[in-house]
Coordinates of C-alpha atoms in Angstrom, one line a residue:
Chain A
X225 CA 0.0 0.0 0.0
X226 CA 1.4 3.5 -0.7
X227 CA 0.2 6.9 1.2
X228 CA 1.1 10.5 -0.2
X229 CA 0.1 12.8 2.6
X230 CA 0.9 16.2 4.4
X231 CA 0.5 14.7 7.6
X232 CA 2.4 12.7 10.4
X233 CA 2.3 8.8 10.8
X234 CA 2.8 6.4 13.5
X235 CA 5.2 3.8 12.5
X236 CA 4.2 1.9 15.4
X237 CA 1.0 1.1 14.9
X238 CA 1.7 0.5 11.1
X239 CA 4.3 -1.9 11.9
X240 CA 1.9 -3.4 14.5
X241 CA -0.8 -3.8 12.1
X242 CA 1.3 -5.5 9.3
X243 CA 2.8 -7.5 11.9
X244 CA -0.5 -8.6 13.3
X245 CA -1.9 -9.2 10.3
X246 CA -0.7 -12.4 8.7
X247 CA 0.9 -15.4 11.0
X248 CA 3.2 -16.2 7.3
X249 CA 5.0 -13.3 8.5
X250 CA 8.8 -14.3 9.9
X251 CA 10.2 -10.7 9.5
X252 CA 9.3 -7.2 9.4
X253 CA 11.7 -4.6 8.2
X254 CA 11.3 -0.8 8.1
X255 CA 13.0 2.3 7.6
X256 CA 12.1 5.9 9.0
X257 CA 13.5 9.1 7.0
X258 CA 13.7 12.0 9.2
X259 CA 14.6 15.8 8.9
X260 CA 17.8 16.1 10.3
X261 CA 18.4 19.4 12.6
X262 CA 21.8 20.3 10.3
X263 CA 23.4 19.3 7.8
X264 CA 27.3 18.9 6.6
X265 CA 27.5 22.9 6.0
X266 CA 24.7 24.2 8.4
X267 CA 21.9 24.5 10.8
X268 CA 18.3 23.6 9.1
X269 CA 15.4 25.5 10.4
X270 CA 13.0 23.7 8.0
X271 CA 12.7 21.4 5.1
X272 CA 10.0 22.2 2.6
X273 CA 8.6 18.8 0.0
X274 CA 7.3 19.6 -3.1
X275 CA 5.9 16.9 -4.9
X276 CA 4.4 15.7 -8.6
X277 CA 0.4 14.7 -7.3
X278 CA -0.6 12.4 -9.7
X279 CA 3.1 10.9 -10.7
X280 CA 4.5 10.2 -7.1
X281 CA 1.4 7.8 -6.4
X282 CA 2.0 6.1 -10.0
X283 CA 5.9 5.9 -8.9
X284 CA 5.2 4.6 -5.6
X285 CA 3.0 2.2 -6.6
X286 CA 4.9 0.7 -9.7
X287 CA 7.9 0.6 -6.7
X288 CA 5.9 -1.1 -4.2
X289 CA 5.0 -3.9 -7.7
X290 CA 8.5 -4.0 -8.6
X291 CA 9.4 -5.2 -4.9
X292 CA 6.5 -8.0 -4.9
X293 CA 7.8 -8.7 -8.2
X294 CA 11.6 -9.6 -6.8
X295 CA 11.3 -10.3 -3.2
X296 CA 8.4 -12.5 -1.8
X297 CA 6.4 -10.6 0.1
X298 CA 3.4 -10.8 2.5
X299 CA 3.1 -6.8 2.7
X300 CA 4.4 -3.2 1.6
X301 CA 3.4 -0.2 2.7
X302 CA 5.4 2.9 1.6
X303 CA 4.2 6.6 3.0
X304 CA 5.7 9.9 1.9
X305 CA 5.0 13.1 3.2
X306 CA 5.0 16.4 1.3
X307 CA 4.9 20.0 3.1
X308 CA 6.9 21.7 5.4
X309 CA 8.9 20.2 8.3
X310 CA 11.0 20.7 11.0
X311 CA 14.0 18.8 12.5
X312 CA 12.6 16.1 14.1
X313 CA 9.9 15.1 12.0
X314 CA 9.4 12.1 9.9
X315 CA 9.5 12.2 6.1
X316 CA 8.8 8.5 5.1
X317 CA 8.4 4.9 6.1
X318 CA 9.1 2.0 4.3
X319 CA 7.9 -1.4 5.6
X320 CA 8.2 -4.8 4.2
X321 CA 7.0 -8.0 5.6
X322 CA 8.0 -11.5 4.3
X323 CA 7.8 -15.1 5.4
X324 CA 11.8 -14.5 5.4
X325 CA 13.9 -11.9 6.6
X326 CA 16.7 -11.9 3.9
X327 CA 13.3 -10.8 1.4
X328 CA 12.5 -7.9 4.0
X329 CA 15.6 -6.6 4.7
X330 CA 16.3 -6.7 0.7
X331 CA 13.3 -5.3 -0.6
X332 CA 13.2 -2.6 2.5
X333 CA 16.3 -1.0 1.0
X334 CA 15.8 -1.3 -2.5
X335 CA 12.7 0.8 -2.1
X336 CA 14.3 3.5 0.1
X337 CA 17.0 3.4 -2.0
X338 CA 15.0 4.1 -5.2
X339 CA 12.9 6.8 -3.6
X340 CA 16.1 8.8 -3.2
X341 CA 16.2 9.4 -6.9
X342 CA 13.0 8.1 -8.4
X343 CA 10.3 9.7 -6.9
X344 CA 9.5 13.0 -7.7
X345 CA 10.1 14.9 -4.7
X346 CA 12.0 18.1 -4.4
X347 CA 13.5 18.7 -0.8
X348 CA 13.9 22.4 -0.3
X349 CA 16.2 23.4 3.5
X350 CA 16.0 26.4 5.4
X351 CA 19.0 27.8 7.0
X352 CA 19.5 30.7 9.0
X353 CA 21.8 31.7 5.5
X354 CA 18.4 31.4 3.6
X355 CA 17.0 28.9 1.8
X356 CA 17.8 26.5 -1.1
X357 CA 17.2 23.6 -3.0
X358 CA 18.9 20.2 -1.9
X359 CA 21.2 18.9 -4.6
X360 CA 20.5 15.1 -5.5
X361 CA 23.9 13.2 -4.7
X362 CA 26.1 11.0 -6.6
X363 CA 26.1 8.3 -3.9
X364 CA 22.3 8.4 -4.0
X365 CA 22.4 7.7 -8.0
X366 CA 25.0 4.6 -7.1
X367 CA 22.8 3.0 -4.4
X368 CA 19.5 3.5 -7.0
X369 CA 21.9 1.6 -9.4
X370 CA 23.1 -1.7 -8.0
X371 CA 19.2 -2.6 -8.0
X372 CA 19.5 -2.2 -11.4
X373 CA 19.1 -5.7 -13.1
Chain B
X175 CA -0.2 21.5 -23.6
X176 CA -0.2 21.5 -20.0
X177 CA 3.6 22.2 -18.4
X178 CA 4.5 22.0 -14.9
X179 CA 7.7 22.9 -13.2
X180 CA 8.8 21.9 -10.3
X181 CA 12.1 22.4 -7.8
X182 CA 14.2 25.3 -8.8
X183 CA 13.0 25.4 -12.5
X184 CA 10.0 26.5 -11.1
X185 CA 11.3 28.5 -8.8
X186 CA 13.1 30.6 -11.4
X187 CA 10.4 30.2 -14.1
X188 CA 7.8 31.6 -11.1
X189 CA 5.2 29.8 -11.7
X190 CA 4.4 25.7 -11.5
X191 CA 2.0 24.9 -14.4
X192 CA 0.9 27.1 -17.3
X193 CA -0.9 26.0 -20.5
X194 CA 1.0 26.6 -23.9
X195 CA 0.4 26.5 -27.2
X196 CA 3.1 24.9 -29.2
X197 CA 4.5 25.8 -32.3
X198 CA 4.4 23.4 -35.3
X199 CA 8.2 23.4 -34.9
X200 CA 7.9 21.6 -31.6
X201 CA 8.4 18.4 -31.8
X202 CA 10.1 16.7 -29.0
X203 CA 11.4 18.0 -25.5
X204 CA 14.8 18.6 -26.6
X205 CA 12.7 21.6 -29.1
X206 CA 10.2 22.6 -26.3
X207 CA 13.0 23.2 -23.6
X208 CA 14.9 25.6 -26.8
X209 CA 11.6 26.7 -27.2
X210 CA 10.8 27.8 -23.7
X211 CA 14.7 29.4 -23.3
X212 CA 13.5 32.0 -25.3
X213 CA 10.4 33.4 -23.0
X214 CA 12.2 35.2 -20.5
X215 CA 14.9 35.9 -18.2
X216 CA 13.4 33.0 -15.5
X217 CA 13.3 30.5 -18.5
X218 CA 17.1 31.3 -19.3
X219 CA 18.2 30.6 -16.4
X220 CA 15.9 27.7 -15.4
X221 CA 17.3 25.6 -19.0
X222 CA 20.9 27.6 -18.7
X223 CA 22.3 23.6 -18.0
X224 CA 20.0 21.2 -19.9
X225 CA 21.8 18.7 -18.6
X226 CA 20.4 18.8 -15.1
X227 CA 16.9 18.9 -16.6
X228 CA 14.9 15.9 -16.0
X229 CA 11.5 15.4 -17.7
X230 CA 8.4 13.4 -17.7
X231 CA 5.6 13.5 -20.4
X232 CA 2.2 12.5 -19.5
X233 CA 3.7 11.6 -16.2
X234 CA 6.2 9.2 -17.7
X235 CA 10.1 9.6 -17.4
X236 CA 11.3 10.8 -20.7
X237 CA 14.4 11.8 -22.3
X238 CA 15.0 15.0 -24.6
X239 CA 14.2 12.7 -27.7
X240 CA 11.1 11.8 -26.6
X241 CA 8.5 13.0 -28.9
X242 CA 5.4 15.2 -27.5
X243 CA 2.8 14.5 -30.6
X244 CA -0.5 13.5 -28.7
X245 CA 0.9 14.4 -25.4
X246 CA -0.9 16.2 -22.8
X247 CA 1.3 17.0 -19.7
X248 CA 5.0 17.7 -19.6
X249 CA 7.0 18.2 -16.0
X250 CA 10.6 19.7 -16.3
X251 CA 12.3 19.3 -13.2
X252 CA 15.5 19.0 -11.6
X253 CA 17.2 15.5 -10.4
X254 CA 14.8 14.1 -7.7
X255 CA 15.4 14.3 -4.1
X256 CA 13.0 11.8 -2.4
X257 CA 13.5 9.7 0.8
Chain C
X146 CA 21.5 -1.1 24.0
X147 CA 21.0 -4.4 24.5
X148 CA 17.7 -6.3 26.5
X149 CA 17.3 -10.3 26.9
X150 CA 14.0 -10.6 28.3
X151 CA 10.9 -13.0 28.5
X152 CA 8.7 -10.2 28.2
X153 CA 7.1 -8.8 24.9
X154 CA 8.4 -5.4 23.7
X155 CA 6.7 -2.7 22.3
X156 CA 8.6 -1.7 19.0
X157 CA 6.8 1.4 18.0
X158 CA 7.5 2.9 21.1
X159 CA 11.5 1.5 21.0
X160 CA 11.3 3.2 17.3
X161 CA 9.9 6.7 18.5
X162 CA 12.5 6.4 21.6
X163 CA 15.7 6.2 19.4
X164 CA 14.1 8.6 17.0
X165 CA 12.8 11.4 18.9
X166 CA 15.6 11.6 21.4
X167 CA 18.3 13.0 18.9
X168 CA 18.1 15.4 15.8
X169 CA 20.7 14.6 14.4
X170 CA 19.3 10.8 13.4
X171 CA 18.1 10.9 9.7
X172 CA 17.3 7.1 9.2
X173 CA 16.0 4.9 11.5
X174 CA 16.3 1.1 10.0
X175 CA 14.4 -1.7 12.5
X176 CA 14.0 -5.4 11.5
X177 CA 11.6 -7.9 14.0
X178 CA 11.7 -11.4 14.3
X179 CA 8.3 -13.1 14.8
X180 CA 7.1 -16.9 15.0
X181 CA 5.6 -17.9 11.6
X182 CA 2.5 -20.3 12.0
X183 CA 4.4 -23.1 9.5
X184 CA 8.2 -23.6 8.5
X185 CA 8.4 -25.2 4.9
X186 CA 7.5 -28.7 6.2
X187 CA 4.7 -28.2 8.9
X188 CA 2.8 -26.2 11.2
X189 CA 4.2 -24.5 14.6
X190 CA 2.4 -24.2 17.5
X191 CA 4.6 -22.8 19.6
X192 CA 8.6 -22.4 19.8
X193 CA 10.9 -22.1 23.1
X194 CA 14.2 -20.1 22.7
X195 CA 16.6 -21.7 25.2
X196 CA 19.9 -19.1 25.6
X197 CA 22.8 -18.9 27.7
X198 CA 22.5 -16.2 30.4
X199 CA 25.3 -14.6 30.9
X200 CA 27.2 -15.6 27.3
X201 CA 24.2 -14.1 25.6
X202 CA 24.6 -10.8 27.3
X203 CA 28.2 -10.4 26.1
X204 CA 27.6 -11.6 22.5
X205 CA 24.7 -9.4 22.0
X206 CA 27.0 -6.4 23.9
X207 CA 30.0 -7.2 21.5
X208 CA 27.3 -7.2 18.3
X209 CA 26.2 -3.8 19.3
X210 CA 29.9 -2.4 19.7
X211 CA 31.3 -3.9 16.4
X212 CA 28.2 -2.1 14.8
X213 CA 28.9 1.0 16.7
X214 CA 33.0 0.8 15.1
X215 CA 31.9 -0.3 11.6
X216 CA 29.4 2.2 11.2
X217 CA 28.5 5.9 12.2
X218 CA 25.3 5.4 14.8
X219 CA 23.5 7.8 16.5
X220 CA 22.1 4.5 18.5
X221 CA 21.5 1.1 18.8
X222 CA 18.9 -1.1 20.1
X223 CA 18.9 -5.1 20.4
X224 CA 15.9 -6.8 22.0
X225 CA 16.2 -10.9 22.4
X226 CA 13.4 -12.8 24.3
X227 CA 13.8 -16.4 25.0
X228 CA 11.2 -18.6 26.9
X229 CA 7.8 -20.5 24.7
X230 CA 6.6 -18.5 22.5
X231 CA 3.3 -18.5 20.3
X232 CA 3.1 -18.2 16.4
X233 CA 2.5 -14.6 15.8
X234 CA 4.6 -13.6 18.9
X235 CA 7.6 -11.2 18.6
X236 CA 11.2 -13.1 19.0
X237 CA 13.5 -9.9 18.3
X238 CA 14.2 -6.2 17.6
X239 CA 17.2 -4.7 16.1
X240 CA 17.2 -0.6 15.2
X241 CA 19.4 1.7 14.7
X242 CA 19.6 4.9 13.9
X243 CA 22.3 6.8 12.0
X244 CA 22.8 10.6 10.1
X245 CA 22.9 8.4 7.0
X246 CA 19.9 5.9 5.9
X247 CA 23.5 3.3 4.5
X248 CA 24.6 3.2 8.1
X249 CA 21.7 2.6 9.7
X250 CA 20.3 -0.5 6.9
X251 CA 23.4 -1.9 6.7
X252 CA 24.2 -2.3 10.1
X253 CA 20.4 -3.3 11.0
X254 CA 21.4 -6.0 8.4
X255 CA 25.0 -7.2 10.1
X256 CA 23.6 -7.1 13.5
X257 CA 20.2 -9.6 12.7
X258 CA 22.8 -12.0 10.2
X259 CA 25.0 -11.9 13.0
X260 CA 22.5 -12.8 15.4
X261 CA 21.2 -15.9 13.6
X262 CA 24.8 -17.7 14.0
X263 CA 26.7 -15.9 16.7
X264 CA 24.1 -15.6 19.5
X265 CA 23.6 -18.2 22.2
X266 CA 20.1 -19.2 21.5
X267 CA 18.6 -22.7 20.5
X268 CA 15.1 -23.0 18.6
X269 CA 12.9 -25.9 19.4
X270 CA 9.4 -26.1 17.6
X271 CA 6.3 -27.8 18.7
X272 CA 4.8 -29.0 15.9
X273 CA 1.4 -31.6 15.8
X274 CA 4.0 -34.3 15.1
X275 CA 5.9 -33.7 18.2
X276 CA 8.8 -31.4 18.9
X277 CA 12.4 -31.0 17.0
X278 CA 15.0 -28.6 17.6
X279 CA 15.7 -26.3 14.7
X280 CA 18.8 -26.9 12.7
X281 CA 21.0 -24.0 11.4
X282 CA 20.4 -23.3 7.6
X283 CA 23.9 -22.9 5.6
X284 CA 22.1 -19.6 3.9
X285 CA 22.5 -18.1 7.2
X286 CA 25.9 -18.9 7.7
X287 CA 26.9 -18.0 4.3
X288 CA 24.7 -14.3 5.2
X289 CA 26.7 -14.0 8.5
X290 CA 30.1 -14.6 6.8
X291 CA 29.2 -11.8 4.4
X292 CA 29.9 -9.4 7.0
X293 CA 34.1 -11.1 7.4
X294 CA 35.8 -8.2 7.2
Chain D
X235 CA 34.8 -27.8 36.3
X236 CA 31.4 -26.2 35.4
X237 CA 29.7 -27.8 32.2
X238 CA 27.0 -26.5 30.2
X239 CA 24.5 -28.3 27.6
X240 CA 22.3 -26.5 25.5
X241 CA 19.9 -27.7 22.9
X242 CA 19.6 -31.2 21.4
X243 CA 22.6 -32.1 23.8
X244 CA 21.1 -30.6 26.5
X245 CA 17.8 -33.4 26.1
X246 CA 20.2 -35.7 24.9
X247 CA 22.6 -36.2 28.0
X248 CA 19.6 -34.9 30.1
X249 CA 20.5 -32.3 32.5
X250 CA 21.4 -29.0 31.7
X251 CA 24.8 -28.4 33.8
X252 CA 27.1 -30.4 36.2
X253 CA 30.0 -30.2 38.5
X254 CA 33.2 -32.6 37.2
X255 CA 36.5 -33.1 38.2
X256 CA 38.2 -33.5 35.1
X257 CA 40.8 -36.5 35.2
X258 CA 44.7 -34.6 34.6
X259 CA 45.1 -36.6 31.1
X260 CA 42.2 -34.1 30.0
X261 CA 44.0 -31.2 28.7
X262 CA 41.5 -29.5 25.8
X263 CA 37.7 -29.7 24.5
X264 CA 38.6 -32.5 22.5
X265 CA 40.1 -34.8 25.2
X266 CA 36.9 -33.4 27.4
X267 CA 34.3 -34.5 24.5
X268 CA 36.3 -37.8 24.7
X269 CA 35.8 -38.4 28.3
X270 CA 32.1 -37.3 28.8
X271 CA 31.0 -39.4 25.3
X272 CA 31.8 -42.3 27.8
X273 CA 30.0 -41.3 30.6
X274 CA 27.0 -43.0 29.5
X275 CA 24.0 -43.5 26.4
X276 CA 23.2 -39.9 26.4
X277 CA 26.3 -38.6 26.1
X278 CA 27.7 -41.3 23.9
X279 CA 24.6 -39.7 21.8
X280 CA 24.9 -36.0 22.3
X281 CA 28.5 -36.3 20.9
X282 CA 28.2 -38.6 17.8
X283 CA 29.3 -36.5 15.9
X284 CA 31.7 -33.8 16.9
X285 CA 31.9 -31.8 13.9
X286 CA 27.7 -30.7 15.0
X287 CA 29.2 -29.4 18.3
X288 CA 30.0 -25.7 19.2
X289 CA 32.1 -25.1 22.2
X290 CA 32.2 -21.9 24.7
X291 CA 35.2 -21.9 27.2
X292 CA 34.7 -19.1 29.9
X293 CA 31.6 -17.7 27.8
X294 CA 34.4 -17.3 24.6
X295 CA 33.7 -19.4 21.7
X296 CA 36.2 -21.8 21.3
X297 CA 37.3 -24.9 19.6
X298 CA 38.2 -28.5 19.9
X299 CA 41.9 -27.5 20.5
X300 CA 41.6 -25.0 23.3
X301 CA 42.9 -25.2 26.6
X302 CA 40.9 -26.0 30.0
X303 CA 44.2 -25.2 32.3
X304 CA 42.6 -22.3 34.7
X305 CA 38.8 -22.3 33.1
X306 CA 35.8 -22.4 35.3
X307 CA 33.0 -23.2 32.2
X308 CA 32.5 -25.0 29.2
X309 CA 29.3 -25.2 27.4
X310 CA 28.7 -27.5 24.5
X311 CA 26.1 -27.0 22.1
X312 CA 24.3 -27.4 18.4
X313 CA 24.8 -24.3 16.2
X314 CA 23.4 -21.4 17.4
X315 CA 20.1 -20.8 16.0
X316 CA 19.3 -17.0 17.1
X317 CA 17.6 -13.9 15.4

């Protein structure tokens, strides 16, 4: 399942309820993005998402396929937020659920992975400098890559 | 045709969709982005480096050969930065 | 951190613990281990982890600090129960929590590999045809030795 | 000396720990294995086959040639099946 939203999650109770869901389940893997309070240069006051309606659910969901396709999996759920944040707060959760954990801990990364430079998302920091747009890295492109087949 | 912008290619266009009428010349995204160089100072500076242009036609990754005949929506946007 | 308990654990909670408490965590990665309802060959209806008290403590403790040299954490968090458990119930927690989403996922992904081989704890599975203790799989060897520097 | 089953040799020899006074001619794990396999059915079963056992000497994984001069514990067990 894929969410596009503004607002905050739990990742608790989303974990719970995949968890809960489905005794086939042996391992549940997630990752949290969060907005980090500074960066490698400077403080950030807030990050800004800007986001493609319309594109980022197709993208999410043909992500979300793509890791069923590979990986066998009992559930996905993948939940983006858009807006403006502060340090502290969550950007995204991906969780993936298989009968075994090498599939969850696999498929877990190869979606956050390819969120980093596939979905369209445009993170936008505020520092006490002013504000700017963040610059997609190299590194990011690399770990998108080896996932290629 | 609908175009959207998004990241700083909207922010130095200044606006995040408008609705254009294309010349006949027009025929792929390679010729709309020369095309849409020429509208201002905000367009200039958004396609100064077409290379960090990405694009997506009818919400479809595309490339600059990609042909726009029959197409509805084009985004121009800079590398993503999801996660 | 490291717990060895009987008790259930609450991993949402562990999750917003590690993630709220510093701001300079951007990735939290968390994986959980839970009794499936069948292996490949039958149904389960109930497992007991046996462990070594004392040995376990240390392994887990050792797991936590290689982590901590190998990669840059903000935290870590290892929750083992041992005792009977029921299909559905929750056998482990690993999560950590890094600046960088790499260091956290990979790491999350050493410390359960390493866990599977290195850690004193013994499976046994009730099934309808009696009980068996589980045998170690060579795919989890070969995923621990991965990790050989 | 303090020994320690776990797992299948744990039910196999039937208790989970014991007190012994090692004979001097015992020197390492493997000339301990060698005395205890003799000890009785369920230890003549539990160590059958010594390449299925893992050893622990002081709570430090260890192997067949390690010393027992000055250790207080050894546990002997399957594979570890954890996580």
């Amino acid at each position: 399942m894929i969410r596009v939203q503004k607002e905050d999650f739990d990742a608790g109770q989303e974990i719970r309820g995949i968890s809960a869901k489905n005794v086939e389940v042996g391992g549940v893997a997630s990752f949290i993005g969060l907005v980090r309070g500074a960066n490698e240069e400077s403080q950030i006051t807030a990050m800004t998402l800007e986001h493609y309606p319309g594109m980022t659910e197709k993208i999410l969901f043909g992500l979300e396929s793509e890791a069923r396709t590979r990986w066998q999996l009992e559930d996905v759920l993948i939940i983006h937020r858009y807006g403006e944040l502060t340090p502290g707060e969550q950007i995204v959760l991906v969780i993936t659920a298989s009968a075994h954990r090498e599939d969850a801990l696999q498929s877990c990364q190869f979606l956050i992975d390819r969120l980093k430079t596939g979905a369209p998302f445009w993170k936008k920091e505020d520092t006490p400098a002013g504000s700017h747009w963040v610059e997609s890295k190299a590194e990011d492109d690399t770990a998108s890559e080896r996932w290629l087949k | 045709m609908r175009i959207l912008y998004f990241g700083w290619v909207r922010t130095n266009i200044g606006l995040g969709t408008e609705e254009i009428s294309l010349p006949p010349h027009v025929e792929n995204v390679e010729d709309l982005i020369e095309f849409l160089r020429d509208q201002g100072d905000g367009y200039r500076a958004a396609f100064e480096n077409i290379k960090a242009i990405r694009v997506a036609v009818d919400q479809e990754m595309a490339d600059m050969a990609t042909p726009l005949n029959g197409s509805k929506e084009v985004a121009l946007f800079p590398p993503m930065t999801g996660g």
